[in-house]
DNA sequence: GTCTATATCATGATAGAC
DNA sequence: GTCTATCATGATATAGAC
């Protein structure tokens, strides 16, 4: 955890400083290559090339491919989980929560469309290892708060009775899946890249309305 | 295309014959390993071990790793696309279509939970190559029929106005995503394996109701 | 068809000069 | 810190005996 912390600090530091030092160049290159190719498909040579350094120097900064991957995956995983948790834990109504989670999540994914596929693929290849390492004690407490807030709305008659866990799955499924399944979606619907992006833009308001409509009393 | 056809025939033949010959053992082993590890993570040695043969014999049946992968991916891709298309092309009402697509798709995924992640991951790594090779001319026509049928229901006032393409994305997102994102979903909600499977069982009826509720006039 | 042995090559990682 | 050169390993693929 100390390692992660110092790493996060260095990231913040770097984004403040305009100086683009070697470590930062490596991390940017590694993020790109790992997210695109996955751990198994990524090559240290390609990362070195993209960072404009040689393999020797790459191994000087990160002794092994595993340790470099860990640094990249850790940030990606916490970006995903953090996005979910931050919205879950707010003290707002379900309608506001829907608006926030759709807007925030889709803005983040528009900037980093490869993120969910990367996290989910690597998580599937080795669930135990990463979950034990990265999931903290707050994860469950945060979701419990979400369940309570949904139950309150049901009791108040604001929405129809619905399993909060299913509702949660519906929300993140509709938000995340089109990014992960983009090539398949484009093929089946028959969309070029421009049309797909247009549809994703319209999708924000569509999902908000669709969800609210589905849980109306 | 001739290769794929003769291959499909041999699959059918094998499932009729009880005789488990070497090629069939290889394909079963390869499907397992490729779906679990992906192309880059898969090892010919592991496939050979799982099929109880040696690497030399494996290369006798499939000259290259690529050709073996192509055989596996082709079946997987057409299973996914075919599942979607078969329901799209039926002449039934939207409500019946929702019931059918949820039941059929989720039954298939329950038997083969790793399938969508495999297809989508490999498709993302190399979209052009596979789409050019595997998508036929019927793909678009089938979806056009779906759009028409939704539009007819809107015109008849049976459902509220909704973009059929968004509706389609919502359907397949809610069905497929929990299988792909299972580890993340389990962590965030806090479910053990038994609880997750129970929730997925209940999910069929949940999705059907949720969708119909969302498009009610 | 099936096996063992081997060729060939790519990759992660290290050693050592500057 | 950065580079070049090299090692060691492991993976795909082939050759050839049976």
Coordinates of C-alpha atoms (C1' of nucleotides) in Angstrom, one line a residue:
Chain A
X1 CA 0.0 0.0 0.0
X2 CA 3.0 2.3 0.7
X3 CA 4.1 1.7 -2.9
X4 CA 0.7 2.6 -4.3
X5 CA 0.6 5.7 -2.2
X6 CA 4.0 7.0 -3.2
X7 CA 3.1 6.2 -6.8
X8 CA -0.1 8.2 -6.6
X9 CA 1.8 11.1 -5.2
X10 CA 4.3 11.0 -8.0
X11 CA 1.4 11.0 -10.5
X12 CA -0.1 14.1 -8.9
X13 CA 3.3 15.7 -8.8
X14 CA 3.9 15.0 -12.4
X15 CA 0.6 16.4 -13.6
X16 CA 1.4 19.6 -11.7
X17 CA 4.9 19.9 -13.0
X18 CA 5.1 20.4 -16.8
X19 CA 8.4 18.4 -16.8
X20 CA 7.7 15.1 -18.5
X21 CA 10.3 12.8 -16.9
X22 CA 11.1 9.3 -17.9
X23 CA 8.9 7.5 -15.3
X24 CA 5.9 9.5 -16.4
X25 CA 6.6 8.7 -20.1
X26 CA 6.8 5.0 -19.2
X27 CA 3.6 5.0 -17.4
X28 CA 1.7 6.7 -20.2
X29 CA 3.1 4.3 -22.7
X30 CA 2.4 1.3 -20.6
X31 CA -1.1 2.4 -19.9
X32 CA -1.7 2.6 -23.7
X33 CA -0.1 -0.7 -24.5
X34 CA -1.6 -2.7 -21.6
X35 CA -5.1 -1.3 -22.2
X36 CA -4.9 -2.1 -25.9
X37 CA -3.2 -5.5 -25.8
X38 CA -3.8 -6.8 -22.3
X39 CA -1.1 -8.2 -20.1
X40 CA -0.3 -11.2 -22.3
X41 CA -0.4 -9.3 -25.6
X42 CA 1.7 -6.4 -24.3
X43 CA 5.4 -6.3 -25.1
X44 CA 8.0 -4.5 -23.1
X45 CA 9.7 -3.6 -26.4
X46 CA 6.6 -1.8 -27.6
X47 CA 6.3 0.1 -24.3
X48 CA 9.9 1.2 -24.5
X49 CA 9.5 2.3 -28.1
X50 CA 6.4 4.3 -27.2
X51 CA 8.2 6.0 -24.3
X52 CA 11.2 6.7 -26.6
X53 CA 13.6 4.8 -24.4
X54 CA 15.2 1.3 -24.6
X55 CA 14.3 -1.9 -22.8
X56 CA 17.3 -1.6 -20.4
X57 CA 16.1 1.7 -19.0
X58 CA 12.5 0.4 -18.8
X59 CA 13.7 -2.4 -16.6
X60 CA 15.7 0.1 -14.6
X61 CA 12.4 1.9 -13.6
X62 CA 10.3 -1.2 -13.4
X63 CA 12.2 -4.4 -12.6
X64 CA 9.6 -6.7 -14.1
X65 CA 6.7 -6.6 -16.5
X66 CA 4.5 -7.7 -13.6
X67 CA 5.4 -4.7 -11.4
X68 CA 4.7 -2.3 -14.3
X69 CA 1.4 -3.9 -15.0
X70 CA 0.5 -3.7 -11.3
X71 CA 1.0 0.0 -11.3
X72 CA -1.2 0.5 -14.4
X73 CA -3.9 -1.9 -13.3
X74 CA -4.1 -0.5 -9.8
X75 CA -4.9 3.0 -11.2
X76 CA -7.4 1.6 -13.7
X77 CA -9.2 -0.6 -11.1
X78 CA -9.6 2.2 -8.6
X79 CA -10.8 4.6 -11.3
X80 CA -13.6 2.2 -12.2
X81 CA -14.5 1.3 -8.6
X82 CA -14.1 4.8 -7.4
X83 CA -16.4 6.1 -10.0
X84 CA -19.1 3.7 -8.8
X85 CA -18.5 4.3 -5.1
X86 CA -18.4 8.0 -5.2
X87 CA -22.0 8.2 -6.6
X88 CA -23.3 5.4 -4.5
X89 CA -22.3 7.1 -1.3
X90 CA -23.9 10.5 -2.0
X91 CA -27.0 11.4 0.1
X92 CA -29.2 12.2 -2.9
X93 CA -32.5 10.9 -4.2
X94 CA -32.6 8.0 -6.6
X95 CA -33.5 10.2 -9.6
X96 CA -30.6 12.5 -8.9
X97 CA -28.4 9.4 -8.4
X98 CA -29.4 8.1 -11.8
X99 CA -28.6 11.4 -13.5
X100 CA -25.2 11.6 -11.7
X101 CA -24.1 8.1 -12.4
X102 CA -25.0 8.3 -16.0
X103 CA -23.4 11.6 -16.7
X104 CA -20.3 11.1 -14.6
X105 CA -19.7 7.5 -15.8
X106 CA -20.3 8.2 -19.4
X107 CA -18.1 11.3 -19.4
X108 CA -15.3 9.3 -17.9
X109 CA -15.8 6.5 -20.4
X110 CA -15.8 8.9 -23.3
X111 CA -12.4 10.0 -22.3
X112 CA -11.1 6.5 -21.6
X113 CA -13.2 4.0 -23.6
X114 CA -10.8 1.1 -23.3
X115 CA -10.8 1.2 -19.5
X116 CA -13.7 -1.0 -18.6
X117 CA -12.7 -3.7 -21.0
X118 CA -9.2 -3.7 -19.7
X119 CA -10.2 -3.9 -16.0
X120 CA -12.8 -6.6 -16.6
X121 CA -10.7 -8.8 -18.9
X122 CA -7.7 -8.8 -16.5
X123 CA -10.0 -9.2 -13.5
X124 CA -11.6 -12.3 -15.1
X125 CA -8.2 -13.8 -15.9
X126 CA -7.2 -13.6 -12.2
X127 CA -10.1 -12.7 -10.0
X128 CA -8.8 -13.8 -6.6
X129 CA -5.4 -12.2 -6.9
X130 CA -6.7 -8.7 -7.7
X131 CA -9.7 -8.6 -5.6
X132 CA -7.8 -9.6 -2.5
X133 CA -5.2 -7.0 -3.3
X134 CA -7.4 -4.1 -4.3
X135 CA -10.8 -4.3 -2.6
X136 CA -10.9 -2.4 0.6
X137 CA -13.4 -2.6 3.6
X138 CA -15.4 0.4 2.3
X139 CA -16.6 -1.4 -0.8
X140 CA -19.4 -3.3 0.9
X141 CA -20.5 -0.5 3.2
X142 CA -20.9 1.8 0.3
X143 CA -23.3 -0.6 -1.5
X144 CA -25.3 -1.1 1.7
X145 CA -26.0 2.6 1.8
X146 CA -27.3 2.4 -1.8
X147 CA -29.6 -0.4 -1.0
X148 CA -31.0 1.5 1.9
X149 CA -31.7 4.6 -0.1
X150 CA -33.5 2.6 -2.8
X151 CA -35.6 0.8 -0.1
X152 CA -36.6 4.2 1.3
X153 CA -37.9 5.3 -2.0
X154 CA -39.9 2.1 -2.4
X155 CA -41.4 2.5 1.1
X156 CA -42.3 6.1 0.3
X157 CA -44.1 4.9 -2.8
X158 CA -41.8 7.0 -5.1
X159 CA -40.9 3.9 -7.2
X160 CA -42.3 0.5 -7.6
X161 CA -40.8 -2.4 -5.6
X162 CA -37.6 -3.5 -7.3
X163 CA -34.5 -5.5 -6.2
X164 CA -31.8 -2.8 -5.7
X165 CA -29.1 -5.2 -6.8
X166 CA -30.9 -5.8 -10.1
X167 CA -31.4 -2.1 -10.6
X168 CA -27.7 -1.5 -9.9
X169 CA -26.8 -4.2 -12.5
X170 CA -29.1 -2.6 -15.0
X171 CA -27.6 0.8 -14.6
X172 CA -24.0 -0.2 -15.0
X173 CA -24.8 -2.7 -17.7
X174 CA -26.5 -0.1 -19.9
X175 CA -23.7 2.4 -19.3
X176 CA -20.6 0.2 -19.7
X177 CA -21.6 -2.5 -22.2
X178 CA -21.7 -0.5 -25.4
X179 CA -18.1 0.6 -24.8
X180 CA -17.0 -3.0 -24.2
X181 CA -19.0 -4.5 -26.9
X182 CA -18.6 -1.7 -29.4
X183 CA -17.4 -3.7 -32.4
X184 CA -20.2 -6.2 -32.0
X185 CA -22.8 -3.5 -31.5
X186 CA -21.6 -1.6 -34.6
X187 CA -21.7 -4.7 -36.7
X188 CA -25.2 -5.8 -35.6
X189 CA -26.8 -2.4 -35.8
X190 CA -24.8 -1.4 -38.8
X191 CA -23.1 1.8 -37.6
X192 CA -19.9 3.5 -38.8
X193 CA -17.8 5.2 -36.2
X194 CA -19.4 8.6 -36.5
X195 CA -22.9 7.2 -36.2
X196 CA -21.9 5.1 -33.2
X197 CA -20.4 8.1 -31.3
X198 CA -23.6 10.2 -32.2
X199 CA -25.7 7.4 -30.7
X200 CA -23.6 7.3 -27.6
X201 CA -24.1 11.0 -27.2
X202 CA -27.9 10.7 -27.4
X203 CA -27.6 7.7 -25.1
X204 CA -27.1 9.7 -21.9
X205 CA -30.6 11.2 -21.9
X206 CA -32.1 7.9 -23.3
X207 CA -30.8 5.9 -20.3
X208 CA -31.9 8.4 -17.8
X209 CA -35.5 8.4 -19.1
X210 CA -35.5 4.7 -19.7
X211 CA -34.4 3.9 -16.1
X212 CA -36.9 6.4 -14.5
X213 CA -39.7 5.0 -16.7
X214 CA -38.9 1.5 -15.7
X215 CA -39.1 2.1 -11.9
X216 CA -42.1 4.4 -11.9
X217 CA -44.7 3.2 -9.4
Chain B
X1 CA -16.3 -20.3 -46.3
X2 CA -15.8 -23.8 -47.5
X3 CA -13.5 -24.5 -44.7
X4 CA -16.0 -23.3 -42.1
X5 CA -18.7 -25.4 -43.7
X6 CA -16.8 -28.6 -43.7
X7 CA -15.8 -27.9 -40.2
X8 CA -19.4 -27.4 -39.0
X9 CA -20.3 -30.6 -40.7
X10 CA -17.6 -32.5 -38.9
X11 CA -18.8 -31.0 -35.6
X12 CA -22.3 -32.3 -36.2
X13 CA -20.9 -35.6 -37.3
X14 CA -18.9 -35.9 -34.1
X15 CA -21.8 -35.0 -31.8
X16 CA -23.8 -37.8 -33.5
X17 CA -21.0 -40.4 -33.3
X18 CA -20.2 -41.3 -29.7
X19 CA -16.6 -41.9 -30.9
X20 CA -14.4 -39.1 -29.5
X21 CA -11.7 -38.8 -32.0
X22 CA -8.5 -36.7 -31.7
X23 CA -9.7 -33.7 -33.7
X24 CA -12.8 -33.4 -31.5
X25 CA -10.7 -33.7 -28.3
X26 CA -8.4 -31.0 -29.6
X27 CA -11.3 -28.6 -30.4
X28 CA -12.9 -29.1 -27.0
X29 CA -9.5 -28.5 -25.3
X30 CA -8.8 -25.5 -27.5
X31 CA -12.2 -24.0 -26.8
X32 CA -11.6 -24.2 -23.1
X33 CA -8.1 -22.8 -23.1
X34 CA -8.7 -20.0 -25.7
X35 CA -11.9 -18.9 -23.9
X36 CA -10.2 -18.8 -20.5
X37 CA -6.9 -17.3 -21.5
X38 CA -7.5 -15.5 -24.8
X39 CA -5.3 -16.0 -27.9
X40 CA -2.2 -14.4 -26.3
X41 CA -2.5 -16.2 -23.0
X42 CA -3.3 -19.6 -24.5
X43 CA -0.4 -22.1 -24.8
X44 CA -0.3 -24.9 -27.4
X45 CA 1.2 -27.1 -24.7
X46 CA -1.8 -26.6 -22.4
X47 CA -4.2 -27.4 -25.2
X48 CA -2.2 -30.6 -26.0
X49 CA -2.2 -31.6 -22.4
X50 CA -5.9 -31.1 -22.0
X51 CA -6.5 -33.1 -25.1
X52 CA -4.2 -35.9 -23.8
X53 CA -1.9 -35.7 -26.8
X54 CA 1.5 -34.1 -27.5
X55 CA 2.4 -30.9 -29.3
X56 CA 3.6 -32.7 -32.4
X57 CA 0.2 -34.3 -33.0
X58 CA -1.5 -31.0 -32.2
X59 CA 0.4 -29.3 -35.0
X60 CA -0.4 -32.3 -37.3
X61 CA -4.1 -31.5 -37.0
X62 CA -3.8 -27.7 -36.9
X63 CA -0.6 -26.4 -38.6
X64 CA -0.6 -23.1 -36.7
X65 CA -1.9 -21.7 -33.5
X66 CA -3.7 -19.1 -35.6
X67 CA -5.6 -21.7 -37.6
X68 CA -6.7 -23.5 -34.5
X69 CA -7.8 -20.2 -33.0
X70 CA -9.7 -19.3 -36.2
X71 CA -11.7 -22.5 -35.9
X72 CA -12.7 -21.8 -32.3
X73 CA -13.4 -18.1 -32.7
X74 CA -15.5 -18.7 -35.8
X75 CA -17.9 -21.0 -33.9
X76 CA -18.0 -18.7 -30.9
X77 CA -18.7 -15.6 -33.0
X78 CA -21.5 -17.2 -35.0
X79 CA -23.0 -18.6 -31.8
X80 CA -23.2 -15.1 -30.5
X81 CA -24.4 -13.4 -33.6
X82 CA -26.7 -16.2 -34.6
X83 CA -28.4 -16.0 -31.2
X84 CA -29.1 -12.4 -31.7
X85 CA -30.2 -12.7 -35.4
X86 CA -32.5 -15.7 -34.9
X87 CA -34.7 -13.8 -32.5
X88 CA -34.5 -10.5 -34.4
X89 CA -35.8 -12.1 -37.6
X90 CA -38.9 -13.8 -36.1
X91 CA -42.3 -12.3 -36.9
X92 CA -43.6 -11.8 -33.4
X93 CA -44.7 -8.9 -31.2
X94 CA -42.1 -6.9 -29.2
X95 CA -43.3 -8.4 -25.9
X96 CA -42.8 -11.9 -27.2
X97 CA -39.5 -10.9 -28.7
X98 CA -38.4 -9.6 -25.3
X99 CA -39.3 -12.9 -23.6
X100 CA -37.6 -14.9 -26.3
X101 CA -34.4 -13.0 -26.4
X102 CA -34.0 -12.9 -22.6
X103 CA -34.8 -16.6 -22.2
X104 CA -32.8 -17.9 -25.1
X105 CA -29.8 -15.7 -24.6
X106 CA -29.6 -16.3 -20.9
X107 CA -30.0 -20.1 -21.2
X108 CA -27.2 -20.1 -23.7
X109 CA -25.0 -17.9 -21.5
X110 CA -25.7 -20.1 -18.4
X111 CA -24.2 -23.0 -20.4
X112 CA -21.3 -21.0 -21.7
X113 CA -20.7 -18.0 -19.5
X114 CA -17.2 -17.3 -20.9
X115 CA -18.4 -16.9 -24.5
X116 CA -19.3 -13.2 -24.7
X117 CA -16.1 -12.1 -23.0
X118 CA -14.1 -14.2 -25.3
X119 CA -15.7 -13.0 -28.5
X120 CA -15.8 -9.3 -27.4
X121 CA -12.2 -9.3 -26.2
X122 CA -10.8 -10.8 -29.3
X123 CA -13.0 -8.7 -31.5
X124 CA -11.7 -5.6 -29.8
X125 CA -8.1 -6.6 -30.3
X126 CA -8.6 -7.0 -34.1
X127 CA -12.0 -5.6 -35.2
X128 CA -11.4 -5.2 -38.9
X129 CA -9.9 -8.6 -39.5
X130 CA -12.7 -10.6 -37.9
X131 CA -15.6 -8.5 -39.0
X132 CA -14.5 -8.6 -42.7
X133 CA -14.2 -12.3 -42.4
X134 CA -17.2 -13.3 -40.5
X135 CA -20.0 -10.8 -41.0
X136 CA -22.3 -11.8 -43.9
X137 CA -24.8 -9.7 -45.9
X138 CA -27.8 -10.9 -43.8
X139 CA -26.5 -9.1 -40.7
X140 CA -27.9 -5.7 -41.6
X141 CA -31.1 -6.9 -43.2
X142 CA -32.0 -8.7 -40.0
X143 CA -31.6 -5.6 -37.9
X144 CA -33.7 -3.6 -40.3
X145 CA -36.6 -6.0 -39.8
X146 CA -36.3 -5.5 -36.1
X147 CA -36.4 -1.7 -36.4
X148 CA -39.5 -2.0 -38.6
X149 CA -41.3 -4.2 -36.1
X150 CA -40.5 -1.7 -33.2
X151 CA -41.7 1.2 -35.3
X152 CA -45.0 -0.6 -36.0
X153 CA -45.6 -1.0 -32.3
X154 CA -44.9 2.7 -31.7
X155 CA -47.3 3.7 -34.5
X156 CA -50.0 1.4 -33.1
X157 CA -49.5 3.1 -29.7
X158 CA -48.5 -0.1 -28.0
X159 CA -45.3 1.4 -26.7
X160 CA -44.0 4.9 -26.2
X161 CA -41.7 6.4 -28.8
X162 CA -38.2 5.0 -28.3
X163 CA -35.1 4.7 -30.6
X164 CA -35.0 1.0 -31.5
X165 CA -31.3 1.0 -31.6
X166 CA -31.1 2.2 -28.0
X167 CA -33.7 -0.4 -27.0
X168 CA -31.6 -3.1 -28.6
X169 CA -28.5 -1.9 -26.8
X170 CA -30.4 -1.9 -23.5
X171 CA -31.6 -5.5 -24.1
X172 CA -28.2 -7.0 -24.9
X173 CA -26.4 -4.9 -22.3
X174 CA -28.6 -6.1 -19.4
X175 CA -28.4 -9.7 -20.6
X176 CA -24.7 -10.0 -21.4
X177 CA -22.9 -7.5 -19.1
X178 CA -23.3 -9.4 -15.8
X179 CA -21.6 -12.4 -17.3
X180 CA -18.7 -10.3 -18.6
X181 CA -18.3 -8.2 -15.5
X182 CA -19.1 -10.9 -13.0
X183 CA -16.0 -10.4 -10.8
X184 CA -16.5 -6.7 -10.6
X185 CA -20.3 -7.1 -10.0
X186 CA -19.7 -9.6 -7.2
X187 CA -17.2 -7.4 -5.5
X188 CA -19.3 -4.2 -5.6
X189 CA -22.5 -5.8 -4.6
X190 CA -20.8 -8.2 -2.2
X191 CA -22.0 -11.6 -3.5
X192 CA -20.5 -15.1 -3.1
X193 CA -20.8 -17.5 -6.1
X194 CA -24.0 -19.1 -4.9
X195 CA -25.7 -15.7 -4.3
X196 CA -24.6 -14.5 -7.7
X197 CA -26.0 -17.5 -9.5
X198 CA -29.3 -17.1 -7.6
X199 CA -29.5 -13.5 -8.6
X200 CA -28.9 -14.4 -12.2
X201 CA -31.7 -16.9 -12.1
X202 CA -34.1 -14.3 -10.8
X203 CA -32.7 -11.8 -13.3
X204 CA -34.6 -13.3 -16.3
X205 CA -38.0 -12.3 -15.0
X206 CA -36.6 -9.1 -13.7
X207 CA -35.3 -8.0 -17.1
X208 CA -38.5 -8.9 -18.9
X209 CA -40.6 -6.8 -16.5
X210 CA -38.1 -4.0 -16.4
X211 CA -38.0 -3.7 -20.2
X212 CA -41.7 -3.8 -20.7
X213 CA -42.2 -1.3 -17.9
X214 CA -39.7 1.1 -19.5
X215 CA -41.4 1.2 -22.9
X216 CA -45.0 1.3 -21.7
X217 CA -46.9 4.2 -23.4
Chain C
dG1 C1' -1.7 -41.1 -36.9
dT2 C1' 1.3 -40.7 -33.1
dC3 C1' 5.4 -40.0 -30.8
dT4 C1' 10.3 -37.8 -29.5
dA5 C1' 13.7 -34.7 -30.5
dT6 C1' 15.1 -30.5 -32.2
dA7 C1' 15.2 -26.1 -34.8
dT8 C1' 14.0 -21.4 -34.6
dC9 C1' 12.8 -17.4 -32.8
dA10 C1' 10.9 -13.9 -29.6
dT11 C1' 10.7 -12.1 -25.1
dG12 C1' 11.7 -10.8 -20.4
dA13 C1' 15.5 -9.8 -17.9
dT14 C1' 20.5 -8.8 -16.7
dA15 C1' 25.5 -7.1 -17.1
dG16 C1' 28.4 -3.7 -17.7
dA17 C1' 30.3 0.6 -20.1
dC18 C1' 29.6 5.5 -20.1
Chain D
dG1 C1' 20.3 7.6 -15.6
dT2 C1' 20.9 5.8 -20.0
dC3 C1' 22.7 3.0 -23.4
dT4 C1' 24.4 -1.6 -26.0
dA5 C1' 25.1 -6.3 -25.8
dT6 C1' 23.9 -10.6 -24.2
dC7 C1' 21.7 -14.3 -21.5
dA8 C1' 18.1 -17.6 -20.4
dT9 C1' 13.8 -19.2 -21.1
dG10 C1' 9.9 -20.7 -23.1
dA11 C1' 6.9 -20.9 -27.1
dT12 C1' 5.7 -22.1 -32.0
dA13 C1' 6.7 -25.0 -35.4
dT14 C1' 9.2 -28.8 -37.9
dA15 C1' 11.8 -33.3 -38.9
dG16 C1' 11.8 -37.8 -38.8
dA17 C1' 11.3 -42.5 -36.5
dC18 C1' 7.7 -45.8 -35.7

